[in-house]
Amino acid sequence: MPTAHNATQFAALGREWIAAWNSRDLERVLALYSEGAEMTSDKIQALGFDPTGTLAGKAKIRIYWGKALTLLPDLHFSLIDLFISPDSIVVFYANERGARICEYLRLDAAGKIVQGSANHLAH
């Protein structure tokens, strides 16, 4: 994680995360993640990638997100707010369909994302 709980650095990461997704540049998004990163989402299950909803490693995450980008040609995220802790950030955003989502992102000592979890509104 960035040293000394640097709120400015965390906020910049959250904004870059949104910008990377909006660029539709998968490698730009993946550059924010460590090689061994884990991603958890109910969409992983829905797209048939893993029944646990968790993928480990950039290679598997790249395949999943590559498919998701293909299925969502109008993908666009609008930042609502950012929340920080000493080792993580939560990016609260709305997608192109207006759904509000919280993305929990835990960071390593180098400031790379090691764990992500997409949290969707319960209905």
mmCIF file of C-alpha atoms in Angstrom:
data_model
loop_
_atom_site.group_PDB
_atom_site.id
_atom_site.type_symbol
_atom_site.label_atom_id
_atom_site.label_comp_id
_atom_site.label_asym_id
_atom_site.label_seq_id
_atom_site.Cartn_x
_atom_site.Cartn_y
_atom_site.Cartn_z
ATOM 1 C CA MET A 1 0.000 0.000 0.000
ATOM 2 C CA PRO A 2 1.170 3.556 -0.420
ATOM 3 C CA THR A 3 2.966 4.703 2.699
ATOM 4 C CA ALA A 4 1.341 6.621 5.518
ATOM 5 C CA HIS A 5 -2.239 6.215 4.311
ATOM 6 C CA ASN A 6 -1.852 8.817 1.586
ATOM 7 C CA ALA A 7 -5.411 9.885 0.795
ATOM 8 C CA THR A 8 -4.325 11.860 -2.279
ATOM 9 C CA GLN A 9 -2.540 8.849 -3.777
ATOM 10 C CA PHE A 10 -5.515 6.566 -3.048
ATOM 11 C CA ALA A 11 -7.937 9.042 -4.637
ATOM 12 C CA ALA A 12 -5.697 9.277 -7.716
ATOM 13 C CA LEU A 13 -5.727 5.481 -8.022
ATOM 14 C CA GLY A 14 -9.515 5.431 -7.830
ATOM 15 C CA ARG A 15 -9.805 8.061 -10.549
ATOM 16 C CA GLU A 16 -7.266 6.225 -12.725
ATOM 17 C CA TRP A 17 -9.225 2.976 -12.246
ATOM 18 C CA ILE A 18 -12.348 4.707 -13.622
ATOM 19 C CA ALA A 19 -10.399 6.351 -16.468
ATOM 20 C CA ALA A 20 -8.743 3.056 -17.406
ATOM 21 C CA TRP A 21 -12.084 1.297 -17.694
ATOM 22 C CA ASN A 22 -13.594 4.177 -19.654
ATOM 23 C CA SER A 23 -10.675 4.019 -22.094
ATOM 24 C CA ARG A 24 -11.661 0.396 -22.822
ATOM 25 C CA ASP A 25 -7.919 -0.384 -22.770
ATOM 26 C CA LEU A 26 -7.707 -3.724 -20.987
ATOM 27 C CA GLU A 27 -3.931 -3.524 -20.561
ATOM 28 C CA ARG A 28 -4.283 -0.087 -18.926
ATOM 29 C CA VAL A 29 -6.729 -1.573 -16.423
ATOM 30 C CA LEU A 30 -4.559 -4.631 -15.779
ATOM 31 C CA ALA A 31 -1.488 -2.420 -15.200
ATOM 32 C CA LEU A 32 -3.122 -1.355 -11.918
ATOM 33 C CA TYR A 33 -3.119 -4.981 -10.652
ATOM 34 C CA SER A 34 -0.378 -7.250 -9.311
ATOM 35 C CA GLU A 35 0.403 -10.458 -11.233
ATOM 36 C CA GLY A 36 -1.222 -12.609 -8.552
ATOM 37 C CA ALA A 37 -4.299 -10.440 -8.090
ATOM 38 C CA GLU A 38 -7.657 -12.016 -7.260
ATOM 39 C CA MET A 39 -11.002 -10.784 -8.536
ATOM 40 C CA THR A 40 -14.392 -11.721 -7.086
ATOM 41 C CA SER A 41 -17.745 -10.954 -8.684
ATOM 42 C CA ASP A 42 -21.102 -12.579 -9.221
ATOM 43 C CA LYS A 43 -20.566 -11.790 -12.917
ATOM 44 C CA ILE A 44 -17.686 -14.307 -12.959
ATOM 45 C CA GLN A 45 -20.232 -16.991 -12.084
ATOM 46 C CA ALA A 46 -22.845 -15.603 -14.472
ATOM 47 C CA LEU A 47 -20.425 -15.728 -17.422
ATOM 48 C CA GLY A 48 -19.456 -19.306 -16.559
ATOM 49 C CA PHE A 49 -15.836 -18.669 -15.554
ATOM 50 C CA ASP A 50 -15.745 -20.121 -12.043
ATOM 51 C CA PRO A 51 -18.547 -21.307 -9.751
ATOM 52 C CA THR A 52 -16.841 -19.694 -6.734
ATOM 53 C CA GLY A 53 -17.015 -16.260 -8.350
ATOM 54 C CA THR A 54 -13.265 -15.728 -7.826
ATOM 55 C CA LEU A 55 -10.420 -15.721 -10.346
ATOM 56 C CA ALA A 56 -6.735 -15.710 -9.366
ATOM 57 C CA GLY A 57 -3.961 -14.247 -11.513
ATOM 58 C CA LYS A 58 -3.872 -11.645 -14.259
ATOM 59 C CA ALA A 59 -4.061 -14.243 -17.031
ATOM 60 C CA LYS A 60 -7.486 -15.487 -15.915
ATOM 61 C CA ILE A 61 -8.710 -11.983 -15.102
ATOM 62 C CA ARG A 62 -7.602 -10.793 -18.581
ATOM 63 C CA ILE A 63 -9.736 -13.481 -20.267
ATOM 64 C CA TYR A 64 -12.780 -12.655 -18.105
ATOM 65 C CA TRP A 65 -12.548 -8.889 -18.573
ATOM 66 C CA GLY A 66 -11.811 -9.309 -22.266
ATOM 67 C CA LYS A 67 -15.080 -11.188 -22.672
ATOM 68 C CA ALA A 68 -16.947 -8.660 -20.524
ATOM 69 C CA LEU A 69 -15.677 -5.750 -22.657
ATOM 70 C CA THR A 70 -16.834 -7.573 -25.797
ATOM 71 C CA LEU A 71 -20.300 -8.099 -24.304
ATOM 72 C CA LEU A 72 -20.558 -4.479 -23.100
ATOM 73 C CA PRO A 73 -19.601 -2.228 -26.036
ATOM 74 C CA ASP A 74 -21.105 0.839 -24.313
ATOM 75 C CA LEU A 75 -19.365 0.253 -20.967
ATOM 76 C CA HIS A 76 -18.845 3.522 -19.113
ATOM 77 C CA PHE A 77 -18.328 4.231 -15.414
ATOM 78 C CA SER A 78 -19.215 7.494 -13.659
ATOM 79 C CA LEU A 79 -17.469 8.059 -10.343
ATOM 80 C CA ILE A 80 -19.804 8.786 -7.435
ATOM 81 C CA ASP A 81 -17.373 8.650 -4.507
ATOM 82 C CA LEU A 82 -14.170 7.147 -3.125
ATOM 83 C CA PHE A 83 -13.639 5.592 0.306
ATOM 84 C CA ILE A 84 -10.221 4.740 1.730
ATOM 85 C CA SER A 85 -8.644 2.741 4.547
ATOM 86 C CA PRO A 86 -4.958 2.150 5.325
ATOM 87 C CA ASP A 87 -4.708 -0.654 2.739
ATOM 88 C CA SER A 88 -7.704 -0.343 0.437
ATOM 89 C CA ILE A 89 -9.984 1.854 -1.571
ATOM 90 C CA VAL A 90 -13.653 1.481 -2.437
ATOM 91 C CA VAL A 91 -14.688 3.011 -5.731
ATOM 92 C CA PHE A 92 -18.399 3.809 -5.734
ATOM 93 C CA TYR A 93 -19.625 4.336 -9.294
ATOM 94 C CA ALA A 94 -22.539 4.005 -11.692
ATOM 95 C CA ASN A 95 -22.250 1.997 -14.881
ATOM 96 C CA GLU A 96 -23.682 2.819 -18.304
ATOM 97 C CA ARG A 97 -27.042 1.304 -17.316
ATOM 98 C CA GLY A 98 -27.273 3.416 -14.145
ATOM 99 C CA ALA A 99 -26.538 0.525 -11.767
ATOM 100 C CA ARG A 100 -24.586 1.650 -8.706
ATOM 101 C CA ILE A 101 -21.607 -0.552 -7.812
ATOM 102 C CA CYS A 102 -18.904 -0.548 -5.138
ATOM 103 C CA GLU A 103 -15.543 -1.975 -6.121
ATOM 104 C CA TYR A 104 -13.362 -2.939 -3.149
ATOM 105 C CA LEU A 105 -9.671 -2.784 -4.080
ATOM 106 C CA ARG A 106 -6.989 -3.957 -1.600
ATOM 107 C CA LEU A 107 -3.440 -2.784 -2.344
ATOM 108 C CA ASP A 108 0.022 -4.194 -1.775
ATOM 109 C CA ALA A 109 3.086 -2.267 -0.571
ATOM 110 C CA ALA A 110 3.822 -1.141 -4.146
ATOM 111 C CA GLY A 111 0.330 0.317 -4.568
ATOM 112 C CA LYS A 112 -0.829 -2.427 -6.952
ATOM 113 C CA ILE A 113 -4.259 -3.999 -6.537
ATOM 114 C CA VAL A 114 -3.982 -7.508 -5.082
ATOM 115 C CA GLN A 115 -7.655 -8.141 -4.426
ATOM 116 C CA GLY A 116 -10.762 -6.758 -6.056
ATOM 117 C CA SER A 117 -14.372 -7.423 -5.298
ATOM 118 C CA ALA A 118 -17.314 -6.027 -7.271
ATOM 119 C CA ASN A 119 -20.248 -5.449 -4.946
ATOM 120 C CA HIS A 120 -23.626 -4.953 -6.559
ATOM 121 C CA LEU A 121 -26.753 -3.528 -4.924
ATOM 122 C CA ALA A 122 -28.939 -6.184 -3.315
ATOM 123 C CA HIS A 123 -32.472 -6.193 -4.659
#
